[in-house]
Tab-separated table of C-alpha atoms in Angstrom:
chain	number	residue	atom	x	y	z
A	29	MET	CA	153.773	113.531	12.209
A	30	PHE	CA	153.846	112.088	8.686
A	31	LEU	CA	152.351	108.836	9.952
A	32	HIS	CA	149.526	110.731	11.675
A	33	VAL	CA	148.738	112.623	8.482
A	34	LEU	CA	148.931	109.407	6.449
A	35	ALA	CA	146.614	107.513	8.805
A	36	ASN	CA	144.076	110.342	8.841
A	37	THR	CA	144.102	110.591	5.053
A	38	ALA	CA	143.643	106.832	4.868
A	39	LEU	CA	140.505	107.029	7.022
A	40	ALA	CA	139.069	109.785	4.840
A	41	ASN	CA	139.922	107.882	1.655
A	42	VAL	CA	138.320	104.724	3.055
A	43	THR	CA	135.131	106.635	3.722
A	44	THR	CA	134.781	108.284	0.326
A	45	ALA	CA	135.745	105.109	-1.548
A	46	TYR	CA	133.335	103.092	0.635
A	47	VAL	CA	130.442	105.314	-0.422
A	48	TRP	CA	131.550	105.474	-4.057
A	49	PHE	CA	131.912	101.682	-4.400
A	50	ALA	CA	128.584	101.204	-2.664
A	51	LEU	CA	126.898	103.680	-5.004
A	52	THR	CA	128.219	101.808	-8.050
A	53	PHE	CA	127.072	98.429	-6.679
A	54	TRP	CA	123.669	99.808	-5.694
A	55	VAL	CA	122.947	101.508	-9.010
A	56	TYR	CA	123.952	98.464	-11.076
A	57	LEU	CA	122.018	95.981	-8.952
A	58	GLU	CA	118.876	98.126	-8.987
A	59	THR	CA	118.996	99.139	-12.658
A	60	ARG	CA	121.225	96.455	-14.310
A	61	SER	CA	122.548	99.203	-16.571
A	62	VAL	CA	126.173	99.013	-17.713
A	63	LEU	CA	125.647	102.452	-19.237
A	64	ALA	CA	124.703	103.944	-15.850
A	65	THR	CA	127.719	102.465	-14.049
A	66	GLY	CA	130.012	103.527	-16.879
A	67	LEU	CA	128.689	107.078	-16.700
A	68	ILE	CA	129.162	107.126	-12.919
A	69	GLY	CA	132.808	106.100	-13.202
A	70	GLY	CA	133.482	108.315	-16.185
A	71	ALA	CA	131.901	111.365	-14.562
A	72	TYR	CA	133.970	110.799	-11.433
A	73	MET	CA	137.272	110.842	-13.316
A	74	LEU	CA	136.143	113.707	-15.534
A	75	PHE	CA	135.406	115.924	-12.533
A	76	VAL	CA	138.720	114.900	-10.964
A	77	ALA	CA	140.411	116.005	-14.178
A	78	PHE	CA	138.689	119.402	-14.204
A	79	GLY	CA	139.100	120.008	-10.479
A	80	SER	CA	142.729	118.965	-10.026
A	81	ILE	CA	144.283	122.140	-11.467
A	82	LEU	CA	142.270	124.206	-8.976
A	83	PHE	CA	143.109	121.791	-6.153
A	84	GLY	CA	146.830	122.008	-6.947
A	85	SER	CA	146.777	125.800	-6.877
A	86	ILE	CA	144.947	125.779	-3.536
A	87	VAL	CA	147.542	123.400	-2.091
A	88	ASP	CA	150.426	125.617	-3.243
A	89	HIS	CA	148.951	128.794	-1.788
A	90	HIS	CA	147.725	127.521	1.578
A	91	ARG	CA	149.078	125.492	4.426
A	92	LYS	CA	148.691	121.812	3.729
A	93	LEU	CA	146.883	121.007	6.968
A	94	ARG	CA	144.309	123.732	6.321
A	95	VAL	CA	143.698	122.303	2.859
A	96	MET	CA	143.045	118.882	4.361
A	97	VAL	CA	140.558	120.344	6.836
A	98	LEU	CA	138.757	122.190	4.036
A	99	SER	CA	138.564	119.024	1.930
A	100	GLY	CA	137.184	116.947	4.797
A	101	SER	CA	134.590	119.567	5.689
A	102	ILE	CA	133.223	119.810	2.144
A	103	THR	CA	133.026	116.026	1.787
A	104	LEU	CA	131.198	115.692	5.106
A	105	ALA	CA	128.667	118.364	4.087
A	106	ALA	CA	128.049	116.720	0.682
A	107	PHE	CA	127.406	113.283	2.185
A	108	ALA	CA	125.068	114.806	4.753
A	109	VAL	CA	122.995	116.375	1.946
A	110	ALA	CA	122.933	113.030	0.088
A	111	GLY	CA	121.743	111.316	3.266
A	112	ALA	CA	118.926	113.823	3.613
A	113	MET	CA	117.848	113.153	0.007
A	114	TYR	CA	117.758	109.411	0.645
A	115	LEU	CA	115.551	109.926	3.706
A	116	LEU	CA	113.144	112.294	1.971
A	117	LEU	CA	112.677	110.458	-1.356
A	118	PRO	CA	111.135	106.962	-1.709
A	119	GLU	CA	113.660	104.535	-3.191
A	120	PRO	CA	111.621	103.789	-6.375
A	121	VAL	CA	111.507	107.538	-7.095
A	122	LEU	CA	115.197	107.949	-6.365
A	123	LEU	CA	116.139	105.044	-8.674
A	124	ASP	CA	114.121	106.221	-11.688
A	125	LEU	CA	116.684	106.720	-14.477
A	126	GLY	CA	114.249	108.974	-16.319
A	127	ALA	CA	113.844	111.373	-13.392
A	128	PRO	CA	116.428	113.902	-12.181
A	129	TRP	CA	116.662	112.689	-8.580
A	130	LEU	CA	119.064	109.763	-9.085
A	131	TRP	CA	121.413	111.895	-11.169
A	132	LEU	CA	121.312	114.691	-8.575
A	133	PHE	CA	121.918	112.184	-5.783
A	134	MET	CA	124.927	110.751	-7.629
A	135	ALA	CA	126.216	114.246	-8.445
A	136	ILE	CA	126.216	115.252	-4.763
A	137	ILE	CA	128.116	112.115	-3.740
A	138	LEU	CA	130.383	112.700	-6.732
A	139	ALA	CA	131.194	116.237	-5.539
A	140	GLY	CA	132.071	115.049	-2.039
A	141	SER	CA	134.273	112.259	-3.393
A	142	VAL	CA	136.091	114.455	-5.918
A	143	VAL	CA	136.998	117.110	-3.339
A	144	GLU	CA	138.795	114.379	-1.402
A	145	HIS	CA	141.494	114.441	-4.094
A	146	MET	CA	142.594	117.867	-2.880
A	147	ARG	CA	143.676	116.146	0.324
A	148	ASN	CA	145.651	113.564	-1.678
A	149	ILE	CA	147.558	116.299	-3.527
A	150	ALA	CA	148.370	117.899	-0.179
A	151	LEU	CA	149.590	114.525	1.107
A	152	SER	CA	152.035	114.197	-1.810
A	153	THR	CA	153.574	117.575	-0.983
A	154	THR	CA	153.681	116.614	2.700
A	155	VAL	CA	155.985	113.734	1.757
A	156	THR	CA	158.384	116.324	0.320
A	157	ILE	CA	158.200	118.427	3.493
A	158	LEU	CA	158.608	115.660	6.066
A	159	VAL	CA	160.637	112.909	4.360
A	160	ALA	CA	164.255	113.103	3.162
A	161	ASP	CA	164.952	112.594	-0.549
A	162	ALA	CA	166.620	109.208	-0.101
A	163	ARG	CA	163.527	107.774	1.601
A	164	ARG	CA	160.738	109.270	-0.506
A	165	ALA	CA	160.280	106.250	-2.764
A	166	ASN	CA	159.880	104.117	0.359
A	167	ALA	CA	157.443	106.646	1.850
A	168	ASN	CA	155.419	106.625	-1.363
A	169	GLY	CA	155.360	102.840	-1.161
A	170	LEU	CA	153.995	103.160	2.363
A	171	VAL	CA	151.304	105.474	1.007
A	172	GLY	CA	150.447	102.722	-1.496
A	173	THR	CA	150.261	100.156	1.299
A	174	VAL	CA	147.840	102.292	3.293
A	175	GLN	CA	145.752	102.880	0.159
A	176	GLY	CA	145.684	99.119	-0.388
A	177	LEU	CA	144.468	98.487	3.141
A	178	ALA	CA	141.814	101.126	2.554
A	179	MET	CA	140.772	99.424	-0.672
A	180	ILE	CA	140.419	96.061	1.068
A	181	VAL	CA	138.210	97.503	3.774
A	182	THR	CA	136.256	99.510	1.216
A	183	SER	CA	135.548	96.725	-1.255
A	184	VAL	CA	134.579	94.195	1.386
A	185	PHE	CA	132.405	96.500	3.460
A	186	SER	CA	130.808	98.227	0.471
A	187	GLY	CA	129.483	94.907	-0.825
A	188	LEU	CA	128.384	93.759	2.631
A	189	SER	CA	126.864	97.151	3.386
A	190	ILE	CA	124.741	97.234	0.226
A	191	GLY	CA	123.850	93.552	0.539
A	192	PHE	CA	122.747	93.659	4.186
A	193	LEU	CA	122.165	97.294	5.176
A	194	GLY	CA	121.262	99.216	2.027
A	195	MET	CA	122.331	102.605	0.736
A	196	GLY	CA	120.817	104.631	3.567
A	197	TRP	CA	122.827	103.038	6.369
A	198	THR	CA	125.902	103.131	4.145
A	199	ILE	CA	125.697	106.926	3.960
A	200	ALA	CA	125.041	107.172	7.700
A	201	ILE	CA	128.165	105.143	8.499
A	202	ALA	CA	130.202	107.308	6.122
A	203	ILE	CA	129.044	110.511	7.819
A	204	GLY	CA	130.184	109.150	11.186
A	205	MET	CA	133.585	108.115	9.844
A	206	LEU	CA	134.140	111.494	8.195
A	207	ALA	CA	133.274	113.307	11.406
A	208	LEU	CA	135.811	111.160	13.271
A	209	SER	CA	138.500	111.873	10.681
A	210	LEU	CA	137.848	115.615	10.772
A	211	GLY	CA	137.937	115.664	14.566
A	212	HIS	CA	141.348	113.986	14.601
A	213	LEU	CA	142.682	116.197	11.826
A	214	VAL	CA	142.068	119.470	13.655
A	215	THR	CA	144.261	118.226	16.549
A	216	LEU	CA	147.342	117.795	14.316
A	217	ARG	CA	150.157	120.303	13.788
A	218	ILE	CA	152.838	120.231	11.079
A	219	PRO	CA	155.709	122.504	12.223
A	220	GLU	CA	157.214	122.643	8.729
A	221	ASP	CA	153.875	123.518	7.110
A	222	VAL	CA	154.513	126.961	5.587
A	223	VAL	CA	153.352	128.634	2.403
A	224	ALA	CA	156.431	128.950	0.187
A	225	VAL	CA	155.580	130.927	-2.945
A	226	ASP	CA	157.399	133.130	-5.409
A	227	PRO	CA	156.888	136.892	-4.917
A	228	ASP	CA	155.487	137.245	-8.442
A	229	ASP	CA	153.155	134.280	-8.011
A	230	ASP	CA	149.809	135.974	-7.439
A	231	ALA	CA	147.568	133.347	-9.074
A	232	ARG	CA	145.073	131.860	-6.624
A	233	GLY	CA	142.431	130.169	-8.742
A	234	ILE	CA	142.771	127.746	-11.631
A	235	ASP	CA	146.422	128.518	-12.381
A	236	LEU	CA	146.692	126.571	-15.625
A	237	ARG	CA	149.463	128.802	-16.950
A	238	GLY	CA	151.549	128.330	-13.806
A	239	SER	CA	150.972	124.582	-13.879
A	240	VAL	CA	152.040	124.273	-17.507
A	241	ARG	CA	155.078	126.487	-16.917
A	242	ALA	CA	156.178	124.358	-13.955
A	243	VAL	CA	155.794	121.129	-15.956
A	244	LEU	CA	157.613	122.387	-19.057
A	245	ALA	CA	160.499	123.772	-16.971
A	246	ILE	CA	161.711	120.233	-16.244
A	247	GLY	CA	163.218	118.207	-19.068
A	248	GLY	CA	160.996	115.245	-19.897
A	249	LEU	CA	158.426	115.870	-17.128
A	250	PHE	CA	155.522	116.270	-19.538
A	251	ALA	CA	156.539	112.964	-21.122
A	252	LEU	CA	156.427	111.350	-17.679
A	253	ILE	CA	152.822	112.480	-17.337
A	254	ILE	CA	152.090	111.004	-20.770
A	255	PHE	CA	153.669	107.710	-19.710
A	256	SER	CA	151.518	107.610	-16.581
A	257	THR	CA	148.439	108.347	-18.668
A	258	PHE	CA	148.941	105.060	-20.531
A	259	ASN	CA	148.019	103.251	-17.344
A	260	ASN	CA	144.860	105.312	-16.986
A	261	LEU	CA	143.661	104.399	-20.472
A	262	ILE	CA	143.208	100.788	-19.496
A	263	GLY	CA	142.009	101.990	-16.093
A	264	GLY	CA	139.075	103.664	-17.821
A	265	VAL	CA	138.084	100.366	-19.402
A	266	TYR	CA	138.253	98.609	-16.051
A	267	MET	CA	136.287	101.423	-14.433
A	268	ALA	CA	133.409	100.929	-16.827
A	269	LEU	CA	133.349	97.127	-16.987
A	270	MET	CA	135.136	95.524	-14.018
A	271	ASP	CA	132.180	95.691	-11.639
A	272	PRO	CA	129.615	94.486	-14.223
A	273	TYR	CA	131.936	91.558	-15.060
A	274	GLY	CA	132.398	90.695	-11.388
A	275	LEU	CA	128.702	91.007	-10.634
A	276	GLU	CA	127.927	88.601	-13.491
A	277	LEU	CA	130.163	85.995	-11.824
A	278	PHE	CA	129.238	86.623	-8.169
A	279	ASP	CA	126.499	88.067	-5.977
A	280	VAL	CA	127.268	91.492	-4.550
A	281	GLN	CA	128.467	90.240	-1.160
A	282	THR	CA	130.807	87.681	-2.715
A	283	TRP	CA	132.083	90.164	-5.288
A	284	GLY	CA	132.925	92.600	-2.501
A	285	MET	CA	134.855	89.833	-0.708
A	286	ILE	CA	136.667	88.787	-3.898
A	287	PHE	CA	137.663	92.353	-4.658
A	288	GLY	CA	138.802	92.733	-1.073
A	289	PHE	CA	141.056	89.691	-1.453
A	290	ALA	CA	142.407	91.025	-4.734
A	291	SER	CA	143.147	94.350	-3.072
A	292	THR	CA	145.669	92.654	-0.777
A	293	GLY	CA	147.889	92.801	-3.847
A	294	PHE	CA	147.928	96.571	-3.397
A	295	VAL	CA	149.269	96.083	0.144
A	296	VAL	CA	151.913	93.599	-0.948
A	297	GLY	CA	153.051	95.847	-3.801
A	298	GLY	CA	153.220	98.872	-1.517
A	299	LEU	CA	155.239	96.971	1.092
A	300	VAL	CA	157.713	95.842	-1.552
A	301	ILE	CA	158.274	99.458	-2.631
A	302	ALA	CA	158.458	100.619	0.986
A	303	ARG	CA	161.188	98.019	1.617
A	304	PHE	CA	163.216	98.056	-1.612
A	305	GLY	CA	162.355	101.360	-3.342
A	306	LEU	CA	162.142	101.799	-7.108
A	307	GLY	CA	165.728	101.468	-8.264
A	308	LYS	CA	167.962	104.150	-9.725
A	309	ARG	CA	165.598	104.945	-12.635
A	310	PRO	CA	161.957	105.084	-11.501
A	311	ILE	CA	160.778	105.942	-15.026
A	312	ARG	CA	162.157	102.631	-16.286
A	313	THR	CA	160.327	100.858	-13.466
A	314	LEU	CA	157.126	102.664	-14.430
A	315	LEU	CA	157.203	101.545	-18.057
A	316	ILE	CA	158.007	97.942	-17.199
A	317	VAL	CA	155.138	97.890	-14.720
A	318	VAL	CA	152.703	99.368	-17.269
A	319	ALA	CA	153.673	96.707	-19.821
A	320	ILE	CA	153.092	93.898	-17.314
A	321	MET	CA	149.741	95.414	-16.348
A	322	GLY	CA	148.765	95.349	-20.015
A	323	VAL	CA	149.564	91.645	-20.234
A	324	LEU	CA	147.481	90.957	-17.136
A	325	GLY	CA	144.577	92.999	-18.476
A	326	ALA	CA	144.630	90.979	-21.678
A	327	VAL	CA	144.556	87.519	-20.087
A	328	PHE	CA	142.737	87.606	-16.750
A	329	THR	CA	139.316	87.286	-18.388
A	330	ILE	CA	140.415	85.000	-21.219
A	331	ARG	CA	138.171	82.346	-19.671
A	332	GLU	CA	135.147	82.824	-17.425
A	333	TRP	CA	136.867	81.308	-14.407
A	334	TRP	CA	136.346	83.087	-11.104
A	335	TRP	CA	139.798	82.175	-9.760
A	336	LEU	CA	141.527	83.550	-12.894
A	337	TYR	CA	139.673	86.835	-12.533
A	338	ALA	CA	140.484	87.080	-8.813
A	339	LEU	CA	144.190	86.267	-9.247
A	340	GLY	CA	144.474	88.595	-12.234
A	341	ILE	CA	143.031	91.510	-10.286
A	342	TRP	CA	145.355	90.667	-7.370
A	343	ALA	CA	148.433	90.792	-9.594
A	344	TYR	CA	147.238	93.986	-11.267
A	345	MET	CA	146.706	95.626	-7.874
A	346	ALA	CA	150.174	94.570	-6.740
A	347	LEU	CA	151.701	96.630	-9.551
A	348	ILE	CA	149.710	99.830	-9.034
A	349	PRO	CA	151.797	101.121	-6.074
A	350	ALA	CA	154.994	100.866	-8.128
A	351	ALA	CA	153.486	102.862	-10.993
A	352	GLU	CA	152.091	105.570	-8.719
A	353	ALA	CA	155.167	105.776	-6.489
A	354	ALA	CA	157.475	106.129	-9.499
A	355	GLU	CA	155.712	109.237	-10.764
A	356	GLN	CA	155.401	110.809	-7.315
A	357	THR	CA	159.045	110.172	-6.443
A	358	ILE	CA	160.261	111.841	-9.635
A	359	ILE	CA	158.053	114.912	-9.194
A	360	GLN	CA	159.021	115.275	-5.529
A	361	ARG	CA	162.685	115.435	-6.528
A	362	VAL	CA	162.726	117.513	-9.721
A	363	VAL	CA	159.980	120.078	-8.957
A	364	PRO	CA	160.552	122.835	-6.339
A	365	LEU	CA	158.149	122.690	-3.404
A	366	PRO	CA	156.295	125.967	-4.184
A	367	ARG	CA	155.133	124.455	-7.507
A	368	GLN	CA	154.535	120.846	-6.514
A	369	GLY	CA	150.835	121.220	-5.775
A	370	ARG	CA	150.141	122.548	-9.257
A	371	VAL	CA	152.336	119.924	-10.901
A	372	PHE	CA	150.635	117.109	-8.993
A	373	GLY	CA	147.262	118.682	-9.837
A	374	PHE	CA	148.175	119.021	-13.510
A	375	ALA	CA	149.365	115.409	-13.609
A	376	MET	CA	146.181	114.221	-11.913
A	377	ALA	CA	144.045	116.253	-14.310
A	378	PHE	CA	145.831	115.016	-17.411
A	379	GLU	CA	145.920	111.387	-16.339
A	380	SER	CA	142.357	111.371	-15.019
A	381	ALA	CA	141.081	112.724	-18.337
A	382	ALA	CA	142.122	109.486	-20.058
A	383	ALA	CA	139.898	107.306	-17.872
A	384	PRO	CA	136.537	109.038	-18.489
A	385	ILE	CA	137.263	109.205	-22.204
A	386	ALA	CA	137.758	105.452	-22.223
A	387	ALA	CA	134.760	104.856	-19.944
A	388	PHE	CA	132.396	107.102	-21.889
A	389	LEU	CA	133.407	105.383	-25.130
A	390	ILE	CA	133.475	101.808	-23.864
A	391	ALA	CA	130.276	101.764	-21.775
A	392	PRO	CA	127.889	102.655	-24.648
A	393	LEU	CA	129.820	100.472	-27.111
A	394	ALA	CA	129.666	97.533	-24.722
A	395	GLU	CA	125.991	98.089	-23.881
A	396	PHE	CA	124.654	98.495	-27.408
A	397	LEU	CA	127.160	96.831	-29.717
A	398	ILE	CA	129.836	94.547	-28.250
A	399	LEU	CA	127.762	92.648	-25.677
A	400	PRO	CA	124.793	91.945	-27.974
A	401	TRP	CA	127.164	90.763	-30.728
A	402	ALA	CA	129.182	88.572	-28.336
A	403	ARG	CA	125.997	86.933	-27.036
A	404	SER	CA	124.645	86.245	-30.529
A	405	PRO	CA	125.341	82.802	-32.072
A	406	GLU	CA	127.641	84.344	-34.683
A	407	GLY	CA	129.663	86.398	-32.179
A	408	ALA	CA	129.950	83.524	-29.719
A	409	ALA	CA	131.312	81.277	-32.463
A	410	VAL	CA	133.973	83.843	-33.397
A	411	LEU	CA	135.079	84.440	-29.800
A	412	GLU	CA	135.015	80.847	-28.547
A	413	PRO	CA	138.495	79.787	-29.842
A	414	VAL	CA	140.193	82.687	-28.023
A	415	LEU	CA	137.901	83.604	-25.124
A	416	GLY	CA	135.858	80.489	-24.547
A	417	VAL	CA	132.152	80.649	-23.782
A	418	GLY	CA	130.087	82.565	-21.251
A	419	ILE	CA	127.722	85.489	-20.872
A	420	ALA	CA	130.524	88.021	-20.301
A	421	ARG	CA	132.683	87.202	-23.346
A	422	GLY	CA	132.035	90.648	-24.821
A	423	ILE	CA	133.581	92.328	-21.764
A	424	ALA	CA	136.501	89.912	-21.978
A	425	LEU	CA	137.072	90.986	-25.590
A	426	VAL	CA	137.302	94.631	-24.519
A	427	PHE	CA	139.825	93.747	-21.786
A	428	LEU	CA	141.937	91.757	-24.256
A	429	CYS	CA	142.178	94.619	-26.744
A	430	ALA	CA	142.868	97.254	-24.084
A	431	GLY	CA	145.646	95.171	-22.541
A	432	ALA	CA	147.346	94.604	-25.889
A	433	LEU	CA	147.256	98.352	-26.547
A	434	MET	CA	148.946	99.038	-23.209
A	435	VAL	CA	151.807	96.640	-23.939
A	436	VAL	CA	152.491	98.252	-27.318
A	437	ALA	CA	152.355	101.791	-25.879
A	438	ALA	CA	154.774	101.007	-23.053
A	439	GLY	CA	157.210	99.325	-25.440
A	440	LEU	CA	157.252	102.295	-27.802
A	441	ALA	CA	157.825	104.710	-24.900
A	442	PHE	CA	161.209	103.092	-24.203
A	443	LEU	CA	162.399	104.238	-27.639
A	444	THR	CA	161.635	107.938	-27.189
A	445	THR	CA	164.034	110.803	-26.481
A	446	SER	CA	161.723	111.966	-23.696
A	447	TYR	CA	162.403	108.758	-21.786
A	448	ARG	CA	166.110	109.588	-21.696
A	449	ARG	CA	165.475	113.237	-20.822
A	450	ILE	CA	163.353	112.526	-17.748
A	451	SER	CA	165.898	109.953	-16.577
A	452	ASP	CA	168.651	112.581	-16.918
A	453	SER	CA	166.537	115.217	-15.131
A	454	TYR	CA	165.963	112.854	-12.226
A	455	GLU	CA	169.646	112.072	-11.856
A	456	ALA	CA	170.708	115.725	-12.228
A	457	SER	CA	168.217	116.843	-9.553
A	458	ALA	CA	169.609	114.561	-6.852
A	459	PRO	CA	170.839	116.395	-3.745
A	460	GLY	CA	174.484	117.356	-4.354
A	461	ALA	CA	174.396	116.493	-8.063
A	462	ALA	CA	174.951	120.092	-9.142
A	463	THR	CA	178.255	120.314	-7.243
A	464	ALA	CA	179.525	116.846	-8.026
A	465	GLY	CA	180.698	117.765	-11.500
A	466	GLY	CA	178.957	116.831	-14.707
A	467	GLU	CA	177.076	118.815	-17.263
A	468	ALA	CA	175.735	122.262	-16.449
A	469	GLY	CA	172.578	123.262	-18.222
A	470	SER	CA	168.892	123.591	-17.693
A	471	ASP	CA	168.761	120.485	-15.553
A	472	ALA	CA	171.509	121.851	-13.292
A	473	ALA	CA	169.475	125.029	-12.869
A	474	VAL	CA	166.523	122.899	-11.846
A	475	THR	CA	168.713	121.143	-9.292
A	476	SER	CA	169.659	124.425	-7.617
A	477	VAL	CA	165.980	125.015	-6.855
A	478	ALA	CA	164.850	121.448	-6.208
A	479	ALA	CA	167.671	120.345	-3.907
A	480	PRO	CA	166.725	122.517	-0.889
A	481	ALA	CA	163.128	121.331	-1.079
A	482	ALA	CA	164.334	117.760	-1.470
A	483	ARG	CA	166.039	118.002	1.915
A	484	GLY	CA	162.684	118.754	3.522
A	485	GLY	CA	162.685	122.553	3.853
A	486	ALA	CA	160.674	125.180	1.982
A	487	VAL	CA	162.411	127.445	-0.509
A	488	ASP	CA	162.096	131.094	-1.380
A	489	ALA	CA	161.831	132.612	-4.851
A	490	ARG	CA	165.604	132.362	-5.433
A	491	GLY	CA	165.739	128.707	-4.449
A	492	ALA	CA	167.340	129.418	-1.053
A	493	PRO	CA	166.132	127.459	1.964
A	494	GLU	CA	163.842	129.377	4.265
A	495	ARG	CA	165.034	130.029	7.806
A	496	ASP	CA	163.092	129.881	11.062
A	497	GLY	CA	160.056	128.433	9.286
A	498	ARG	CA	159.277	131.747	7.544
A	499	SER	CA	157.702	131.623	4.092
A	500	ALA	CA	158.171	133.978	1.160
A	501	ASN	CA	154.973	135.802	1.990
A	502	GLY	CA	155.821	136.258	5.645
A	503	GLU	CA	153.878	133.383	7.234
A	504	THR	CA	155.676	131.534	9.996
A	505	GLY	CA	155.417	127.883	10.924
A	506	ALA	CA	155.006	126.610	14.441
A	507	ASP	CA	158.771	126.251	14.781
A	508	GLY	CA	161.856	125.931	12.614
A	509	ALA	CA	161.802	123.965	9.377
A	510	SER	CA	163.068	120.595	10.497
A	511	SER	CA	163.956	118.184	7.711
A	512	GLU	CA	163.660	114.975	9.721
A	513	PRO	CA	160.753	112.587	9.099
A	514	ARG	CA	158.307	112.485	11.984
A	515	GLY	CA	156.230	109.583	13.167
């Protein structure tokens, strides 16, 4: 069953990313505005940040499959409205940056794409339900592999779709794919899918207090979210400037193909994690990966060579699954199932907030200050010894500085007390750790709640496993709460 859910989520993610990539390509090619593309990317991550707390609460208080159906339905409706706008408005009117129609069009597609993240939060909790603790890192690596395959298809077909078909047919194809995904989704059943909540947990909306309480209850968990945010800082820079840099080197069709090739790194990285896992200390793996990503971000545009850019993106993509799987694996072990949706939502909100901040700052700076200076005779002379020559040397300068910052931040994180605390929390929360001897304290208390969920079953308010698939609020699953992974 997990593989069915994963495949369906992959199809939905392909569709939303396909439209979002295509929108970015289309807007830049028609307007040539770095500011517009930066605002698109920044707004996307900003709305993800604001919506994730709500999404996490919805996931915790409803059956996961129902949440996925709701997410798919909203996305399908949003893309249908965007398609109607494209049909009704002439393209020159729609593309006028001074009129409201382009911004409304982008906002509707934005809303449909953002809601898709509710499904991704539900998928992370589904890993906890259906996969045993010892195999969760591998399962998260498999999730990364599927996301990489989706990214390959998305990047290639988005470029080809805009280049040969245009934005209208792109939206039409997306509507068909979403309808197919939703049709398959409603045929699935997850026997273990119950709503396991505490009796005193009556929050149903944006449960910020419950999210914060769940995060702070685990030693070092908030620090883990901070560590993961480091990666998103440089991600915000890439979000704003990666496509403009690529589209300066290639036409849109070729850039889509190049990005598709680079995205195979995502698949390779995910397969490595699926095969070998993350080691005994995933947080250590995370920080090492972030440091290496910083080095790559600093050097892959150091010269305006297309092959260096392509290989650099490939290597960067290969490391993303390890970083994402490390955080998910830790949360799935140390946080009890009834709170995981809110913790994943809080983490997504916090980490996503870093990217729009970077994008909103970098896009205007690049557009009005850095790029004009880098293309002036004086700026070009200053940059030439380090970054060579070319029309995109200003973007390369931004990448160099952002990458260096990432390396420093990851190195300093190794020296913190929080790094040791989250490592200890992870080890103490392993199934059986509480009875194997060792220190008893707050982490041991966490283990008593997390261990039943880690074995694949839901838990009640006292941390006891539920029986016969019955949840704390009386809902009953389709059958008993089996802990075995299902294909």
